[in-house]
mmCIF file of C-alpha atoms in Angstrom:
data_model
loop_
_atom_site.group_PDB
_atom_site.id
_atom_site.type_symbol
_atom_site.label_atom_id
_atom_site.label_comp_id
_atom_site.label_asym_id
_atom_site.label_seq_id
_atom_site.Cartn_x
_atom_site.Cartn_y
_atom_site.Cartn_z
ATOM 1 C CA PHE A 8 106.613 19.391 136.834
ATOM 2 C CA PHE A 9 103.297 18.870 135.198
ATOM 3 C CA PHE A 10 101.660 21.708 133.915
ATOM 4 C CA PHE A 11 97.855 21.785 133.424
ATOM 5 C CA LEU A 12 96.071 24.022 131.317
ATOM 6 C CA SER A 13 92.344 24.493 131.940
ATOM 7 C CA ILE A 14 90.464 24.779 128.749
ATOM 8 C CA ALA A 15 87.062 25.738 130.478
ATOM 9 C CA HIS A 16 85.438 26.246 133.507
ATOM 10 C CA ALA A 17 81.418 25.939 134.576
ATOM 11 C CA LYS A 18 79.149 27.448 136.823
ATOM 12 C CA TRP A 19 76.164 25.086 137.509
ATOM 13 C CA GLU A 20 73.097 25.795 139.864
ATOM 14 C CA ASP A 21 69.958 23.971 140.159
ATOM 15 C CA THR A 22 67.307 26.287 141.441
ATOM 16 C CA ARG A 23 64.500 24.206 139.670
ATOM 17 C CA GLU A 24 62.833 24.101 143.435
ATOM 18 C CA GLU A 25 62.692 27.850 143.559
ATOM 19 C CA ASP A 26 62.004 29.130 140.191
ATOM 20 C CA GLY A 27 61.756 26.237 137.761
ATOM 21 C CA TRP A 28 64.946 26.665 135.972
ATOM 22 C CA THR A 29 68.410 25.248 136.161
ATOM 23 C CA ARG A 30 71.781 27.832 134.996
ATOM 24 C CA LEU A 31 74.844 26.971 133.418
ATOM 25 C CA HIS A 32 77.836 29.849 132.921
ATOM 26 C CA LEU A 33 80.586 28.183 130.773
ATOM 27 C CA THR A 34 83.386 29.791 130.072
ATOM 28 C CA ILE A 35 86.036 29.039 127.480
ATOM 29 C CA SER A 36 89.882 30.056 128.224
ATOM 30 C CA LYS A 37 91.666 32.921 126.675
ATOM 31 C CA THR A 38 94.802 31.177 126.251
ATOM 32 C CA SER A 39 96.595 31.399 123.162
ATOM 33 C CA ARG A 40 97.893 27.729 123.787
ATOM 34 C CA LEU A 41 94.919 26.149 122.467
ATOM 35 C CA SER A 42 93.184 26.356 119.114
ATOM 36 C CA ASN A 43 89.383 27.636 118.989
ATOM 37 C CA GLU A 44 88.451 24.025 117.824
ATOM 38 C CA GLN A 45 89.953 22.593 121.035
ATOM 39 C CA LYS A 46 88.558 25.251 122.978
ATOM 40 C CA TYR A 47 85.185 24.679 121.747
ATOM 41 C CA TYR A 48 85.456 20.922 121.904
ATOM 42 C CA GLY A 49 86.550 21.374 125.772
ATOM 43 C CA ALA A 50 83.609 23.837 126.725
ATOM 44 C CA GLY A 51 81.092 20.934 124.828
ATOM 45 C CA TYR A 52 82.732 18.188 126.792
ATOM 46 C CA LEU A 53 82.391 20.139 130.278
ATOM 47 C CA GLU A 54 78.854 20.867 129.876
ATOM 48 C CA GLY A 55 78.134 17.377 128.597
ATOM 49 C CA PHE A 56 79.804 15.575 131.491
ATOM 50 C CA ILE A 57 78.319 17.753 134.144
ATOM 51 C CA ASN A 58 74.815 17.771 133.030
ATOM 52 C CA GLN A 59 74.449 13.760 131.979
ATOM 53 C CA ASN A 60 71.925 12.981 134.195
ATOM 54 C CA LEU A 61 69.675 16.207 133.179
ATOM 55 C CA ILE A 62 70.436 15.484 129.209
ATOM 56 C CA PHE A 63 69.401 11.501 130.140
ATOM 57 C CA ALA A 64 65.913 13.035 131.425
ATOM 58 C CA ALA A 65 65.499 15.343 128.706
ATOM 59 C CA TYR A 66 66.128 13.056 126.033
ATOM 60 C CA TYR A 67 63.510 10.373 127.805
ATOM 61 C CA ASN A 68 60.938 13.067 127.865
ATOM 62 C CA PHE A 69 61.833 13.823 124.149
ATOM 63 C CA ALA A 70 61.886 10.276 122.876
ATOM 64 C CA ASN A 71 59.158 9.250 125.336
ATOM 65 C CA GLY A 72 61.794 6.341 126.508
ATOM 66 C CA THR A 73 65.182 5.537 125.300
ATOM 67 C CA GLY A 74 64.695 4.431 122.037
ATOM 68 C CA LEU A 75 65.240 6.242 118.868
ATOM 69 C CA PRO A 76 61.846 8.007 117.657
ATOM 70 C CA ILE A 77 62.537 8.521 113.955
ATOM 71 C CA THR A 78 62.039 6.603 110.876
ATOM 72 C CA PRO A 79 64.956 4.780 108.894
ATOM 73 C CA ALA A 80 64.511 7.269 106.318
ATOM 74 C CA MET A 81 64.532 10.328 108.727
ATOM 75 C CA GLN A 82 67.738 8.688 110.157
ATOM 76 C CA GLN A 83 69.337 8.365 106.676
ATOM 77 C CA LEU A 84 68.793 12.349 106.257
ATOM 78 C CA ILE A 85 70.192 13.091 109.208
ATOM 79 C CA VAL A 86 73.255 11.486 108.591
ATOM 80 C CA GLY A 87 73.562 12.608 105.326
ATOM 81 C CA GLN A 88 73.279 16.193 106.368
ATOM 82 C CA GLN A 89 76.134 15.482 109.173
ATOM 83 C CA THR A 90 78.517 13.986 106.272
ATOM 84 C CA TRP A 91 77.595 16.978 104.369
ATOM 85 C CA MET A 92 78.017 19.323 106.428
ATOM 86 C CA LYS A 93 81.785 17.960 107.465
ATOM 87 C CA ALA A 94 82.700 17.893 104.081
ATOM 88 C CA GLU A 95 81.791 21.338 103.388
ATOM 89 C CA VAL A 96 83.551 22.324 106.637
ATOM 90 C CA SER A 97 86.641 20.618 105.767
ATOM 91 C CA SER A 98 87.010 22.502 102.355
ATOM 92 C CA LYS A 99 85.768 25.873 103.361
ATOM 93 C CA ALA A 100 86.476 26.210 107.308
ATOM 94 C CA ALA A 101 90.300 28.067 106.520
ATOM 95 C CA SER A 102 88.698 30.878 104.263
ATOM 96 C CA ASP A 103 84.974 31.510 105.077
ATOM 97 C CA PRO A 104 83.638 32.766 108.234
ATOM 98 C CA TYR A 105 80.332 30.981 108.154
ATOM 99 C CA TRP A 106 81.896 27.189 107.757
ATOM 100 C CA SER A 107 84.544 28.334 110.228
ATOM 101 C CA HIS A 108 81.691 29.312 112.909
ATOM 102 C CA LEU A 109 79.962 26.205 111.655
ATOM 103 C CA SER A 110 83.103 24.017 112.508
ATOM 104 C CA LEU A 111 83.266 25.417 116.291
ATOM 105 C CA TYR A 112 79.638 24.518 116.509
ATOM 106 C CA LEU A 113 80.470 21.040 115.511
ATOM 107 C CA GLN A 114 83.142 20.876 117.986
ATOM 108 C CA GLN A 115 81.286 22.243 120.555
ATOM 109 C CA PHE A 116 78.276 19.570 119.963
ATOM 110 C CA GLN A 117 80.748 16.542 119.425
ATOM 111 C CA GLY A 118 82.111 17.514 122.797
ATOM 112 C CA ILE A 119 79.058 17.583 124.310
ATOM 113 C CA VAL A 120 78.485 13.988 122.651
ATOM 114 C CA ASP A 121 81.735 12.532 124.216
ATOM 115 C CA GLY A 122 81.439 14.457 127.553
ATOM 116 C CA TYR A 123 78.089 12.693 127.790
ATOM 117 C CA ALA A 124 79.530 9.139 127.296
ATOM 118 C CA ALA A 125 82.319 9.563 129.560
ATOM 119 C CA ALA A 126 79.888 10.496 132.624
ATOM 120 C CA ALA A 127 76.630 8.241 132.083
ATOM 121 C CA PRO A 128 76.252 4.701 133.260
ATOM 122 C CA ALA A 129 75.612 1.811 131.245
ATOM 123 C CA ASN A 130 72.186 2.269 131.351
ATOM 124 C CA GLN A 131 71.455 5.557 130.245
ATOM 125 C CA ALA A 132 74.121 5.190 127.257
ATOM 126 C CA LEU A 133 73.012 7.342 124.143
ATOM 127 C CA SER A 134 74.347 7.032 120.544
ATOM 128 C CA GLN A 135 75.714 9.833 118.507
ATOM 129 C CA ILE A 136 72.669 9.445 116.155
ATOM 130 C CA GLN A 137 70.244 9.774 119.182
ATOM 131 C CA LEU A 138 71.665 12.870 120.666
ATOM 132 C CA TRP A 139 71.744 14.418 117.241
ATOM 133 C CA THR A 140 68.015 13.551 116.686
ATOM 134 C CA TYR A 141 67.321 15.396 120.331
ATOM 135 C CA ALA A 142 69.637 18.251 119.050
ATOM 136 C CA LEU A 143 67.079 18.292 115.873
ATOM 137 C CA GLN A 144 63.854 17.988 117.906
ATOM 138 C CA PHE A 145 62.506 21.499 116.876
ATOM 139 C CA GLU A 146 63.294 20.145 112.896
ATOM 140 C CA ILE A 147 61.642 16.852 113.443
ATOM 141 C CA GLY A 148 58.084 17.710 111.639
ATOM 142 C CA ASP A 149 59.832 18.912 108.940
ATOM 143 C CA ILE A 150 62.427 16.186 108.544
ATOM 144 C CA MET A 151 59.313 13.762 108.719
ATOM 145 C CA SER A 152 57.394 15.960 106.139
ATOM 146 C CA ALA A 153 60.506 15.951 103.705
ATOM 147 C CA THR A 154 61.045 11.638 103.946
ATOM 148 C CA GLY A 155 57.443 11.021 103.123
ATOM 149 C CA GLY A 156 55.981 10.831 106.538
ATOM 150 C CA ALA A 157 55.150 7.629 108.429
ATOM 151 C CA SER A 158 52.279 5.682 109.626
ATOM 152 C CA ARG A 159 50.708 7.488 112.860
ATOM 153 C CA LYS A 160 51.303 4.632 114.931
ATOM 154 C CA HIS A 161 54.954 5.466 114.521
ATOM 155 C CA PRO A 162 56.825 6.667 117.820
ATOM 156 C CA VAL A 163 57.577 9.932 116.250
ATOM 157 C CA PHE A 164 54.249 11.226 116.263
ATOM 158 C CA ALA A 165 54.504 10.477 120.193
ATOM 159 C CA THR A 166 57.127 13.099 120.725
ATOM 160 C CA PRO A 167 55.850 16.711 121.716
ATOM 161 C CA GLN A 168 57.834 18.080 119.114
ATOM 162 C CA VAL A 169 55.407 16.121 116.197
ATOM 163 C CA LYS A 170 52.697 17.320 118.554
ATOM 164 C CA ARG A 171 53.690 20.941 118.789
ATOM 165 C CA ARG A 172 54.218 20.842 115.257
ATOM 166 C CA ASP A 173 50.267 19.500 114.598
ATOM 167 C CA MET A 174 49.258 22.252 116.821
ATOM 168 C CA GLY A 175 51.143 24.878 114.822
ATOM 169 C CA GLU A 176 52.698 27.021 117.514
ATOM 170 C CA HIS A 177 56.017 27.347 119.670
ATOM 171 C CA CYS A 178 56.487 30.764 121.057
ATOM 172 C CA SER A 179 55.542 34.801 121.402
ATOM 173 C CA VAL A 180 57.629 37.683 121.159
ATOM 174 C CA ILE A 181 56.468 41.123 122.157
ATOM 175 C CA VAL A 182 58.391 44.181 121.667
ATOM 176 C CA LYS A 183 57.534 47.454 122.737
ATOM 177 C CA ILE A 184 58.987 51.210 123.131
ATOM 178 C CA ALA A 185 58.312 52.653 126.268
ATOM 179 C CA ASP A 186 59.024 55.641 128.606
ATOM 180 C CA GLY A 187 59.330 58.059 125.428
ATOM 181 C CA ASN A 188 61.033 56.435 123.182
ATOM 182 C CA GLU A 189 63.965 55.729 125.969
ATOM 183 C CA ARG A 190 63.364 51.988 126.884
ATOM 184 C CA LEU A 191 62.765 49.121 124.499
ATOM 185 C CA LEU A 192 61.027 45.978 125.947
ATOM 186 C CA HIS A 193 61.450 42.938 124.723
ATOM 187 C CA SER A 194 59.335 39.825 126.178
ATOM 188 C CA HIS A 195 59.638 36.159 124.979
ATOM 189 C CA ILE A 196 57.252 33.386 125.784
ATOM 190 C CA THR A 197 57.510 29.723 125.187
ATOM 191 C CA TRP A 198 54.373 27.767 124.855
ATOM 192 C CA SER A 199 54.904 23.501 125.195
ATOM 193 C CA ALA A 200 54.383 20.648 126.862
ATOM 194 C CA PHE A 201 54.890 19.715 130.362
ATOM 195 C CA ASN A 202 57.757 17.117 129.271
ATOM 196 C CA THR A 203 60.060 19.928 128.068
ATOM 197 C CA MET A 204 60.214 21.614 131.061
ATOM 198 C CA LEU A 205 63.918 20.528 131.800
ATOM 199 C CA ARG A 206 64.928 24.026 131.423
ATOM 200 C CA VAL A 207 68.691 25.449 131.491
ATOM 201 C CA TYR A 208 69.224 29.395 131.188
ATOM 202 C CA LYS A 209 72.803 29.402 129.723
ATOM 203 C CA VAL A 210 75.850 31.809 129.427
ATOM 204 C CA TYR A 211 78.384 31.183 126.968
ATOM 205 C CA ASP A 212 81.457 33.249 127.634
ATOM 206 C CA PHE A 213 83.582 32.417 124.568
ATOM 207 C CA PRO A 214 86.844 33.766 122.751
ATOM 208 C CA LEU A 215 84.422 35.122 119.745
ATOM 209 C CA VAL A 216 81.569 36.275 121.570
ATOM 210 C CA LYS A 217 79.570 36.284 124.878
ATOM 211 C CA VAL A 218 75.871 35.310 124.851
ATOM 212 C CA GLN A 219 73.071 34.168 126.853
ATOM 213 C CA PHE A 220 69.780 32.157 126.109
ATOM 214 C CA SER A 221 66.993 30.077 127.648
ATOM 215 C CA SER A 222 67.716 26.411 126.418
ATOM 216 C CA TYR A 223 67.584 22.762 127.206
ATOM 217 C CA PRO A 224 69.968 20.255 128.861
ATOM 218 C CA GLY A 225 72.859 19.388 126.178
ATOM 219 C CA LEU A 226 71.992 21.728 123.422
ATOM 220 C CA PRO A 227 74.396 24.535 122.438
ATOM 221 C CA PHE A 228 71.711 26.629 120.982
ATOM 222 C CA SER A 229 68.496 28.426 122.530
ATOM 223 C CA GLY A 230 65.715 26.222 121.086
ATOM 224 C CA ASP A 231 63.321 28.720 121.923
ATOM 225 C CA ASP A 232 65.314 31.445 119.555
ATOM 226 C CA TRP A 233 65.500 33.877 122.580
ATOM 227 C CA VAL A 234 69.442 35.251 122.567
ATOM 228 C CA LEU A 235 71.206 38.391 124.224
ATOM 229 C CA ASN A 236 74.903 38.746 122.906
ATOM 230 C CA SER A 237 77.885 41.087 123.860
ATOM 231 C CA HIS A 238 77.464 43.287 120.931
ATOM 232 C CA GLU A 239 74.261 44.303 122.411
ATOM 233 C CA MET A 240 71.879 42.818 120.188
ATOM 234 C CA SER A 241 68.798 41.196 121.108
ATOM 235 C CA ILE A 242 67.990 37.982 119.017
ATOM 236 C CA SER A 243 64.416 36.516 118.712
ATOM 237 C CA GLU A 244 62.101 34.376 116.498
ATOM 238 C CA THR A 245 58.481 33.319 116.425
ATOM 239 C CA THR A 246 56.522 30.284 115.187
ATOM 240 C CA ASN A 247 53.003 31.534 115.610
ATOM 241 C CA GLU A 248 50.611 30.467 112.521
ATOM 242 C CA ILE A 249 47.862 32.154 110.790
ATOM 243 C CA PHE A 250 44.775 29.855 111.243
ATOM 244 C CA ASN A 251 42.985 31.887 108.790
ATOM 245 C CA MET A 252 43.297 30.363 105.504
ATOM 246 C CA SER A 253 41.887 33.362 103.503
ATOM 247 C CA CYS A 254 44.943 35.310 104.300
ATOM 248 C CA TYR A 255 46.966 33.402 101.769
ATOM 249 C CA LYS A 256 44.532 33.798 99.070
#
């Protein structure tokens, strides 16, 4: 007899021709036979596998090709940060909820990396550092600044994320009380370049929480910072800049 235990299942819809979006509903098994680490890794693996072609296209748009658009110093910082996080998780996850949750996130992203690798043809192979760089795309400008910058001729300056950093904006949010204080309206808009328009609206139905958010292929978080969760919370963050320098005096 063979016993097959499902870790996760997904519903995937590609409605780009209708409304510009793809949709992913990812559900993790509630079985007690598996650890949360196994469940999150399995969910990530499934997402990376079924979205491989979109992840490759999104990375290609991000990097303007298949290369690694960061300097050696930036790569060193990213790898060093990964090493530090894993060490902290190893020593603290058993007793600290924050590091326990980060451990699950790292498992999920490693699953995405491995699922992508299992599905990708040879001419679309992406390394772990490439996919980590893609996942950190919204921090690329800060990482570049923290490592001393680079020549303006370096490929990092051609990425939409660094161009957007130079423009100093990404999204806007409006929150409004309506109907005699009986309704709370919450709207979010993303300002970005055309090459970031491969979008995924995701629902993660996981053991610890259910969340839905606007996102991008292969990213286990929003990126836009617009999230709704099963605790009836709406979570947003914006990056509107103040261009009137006199306000800082």
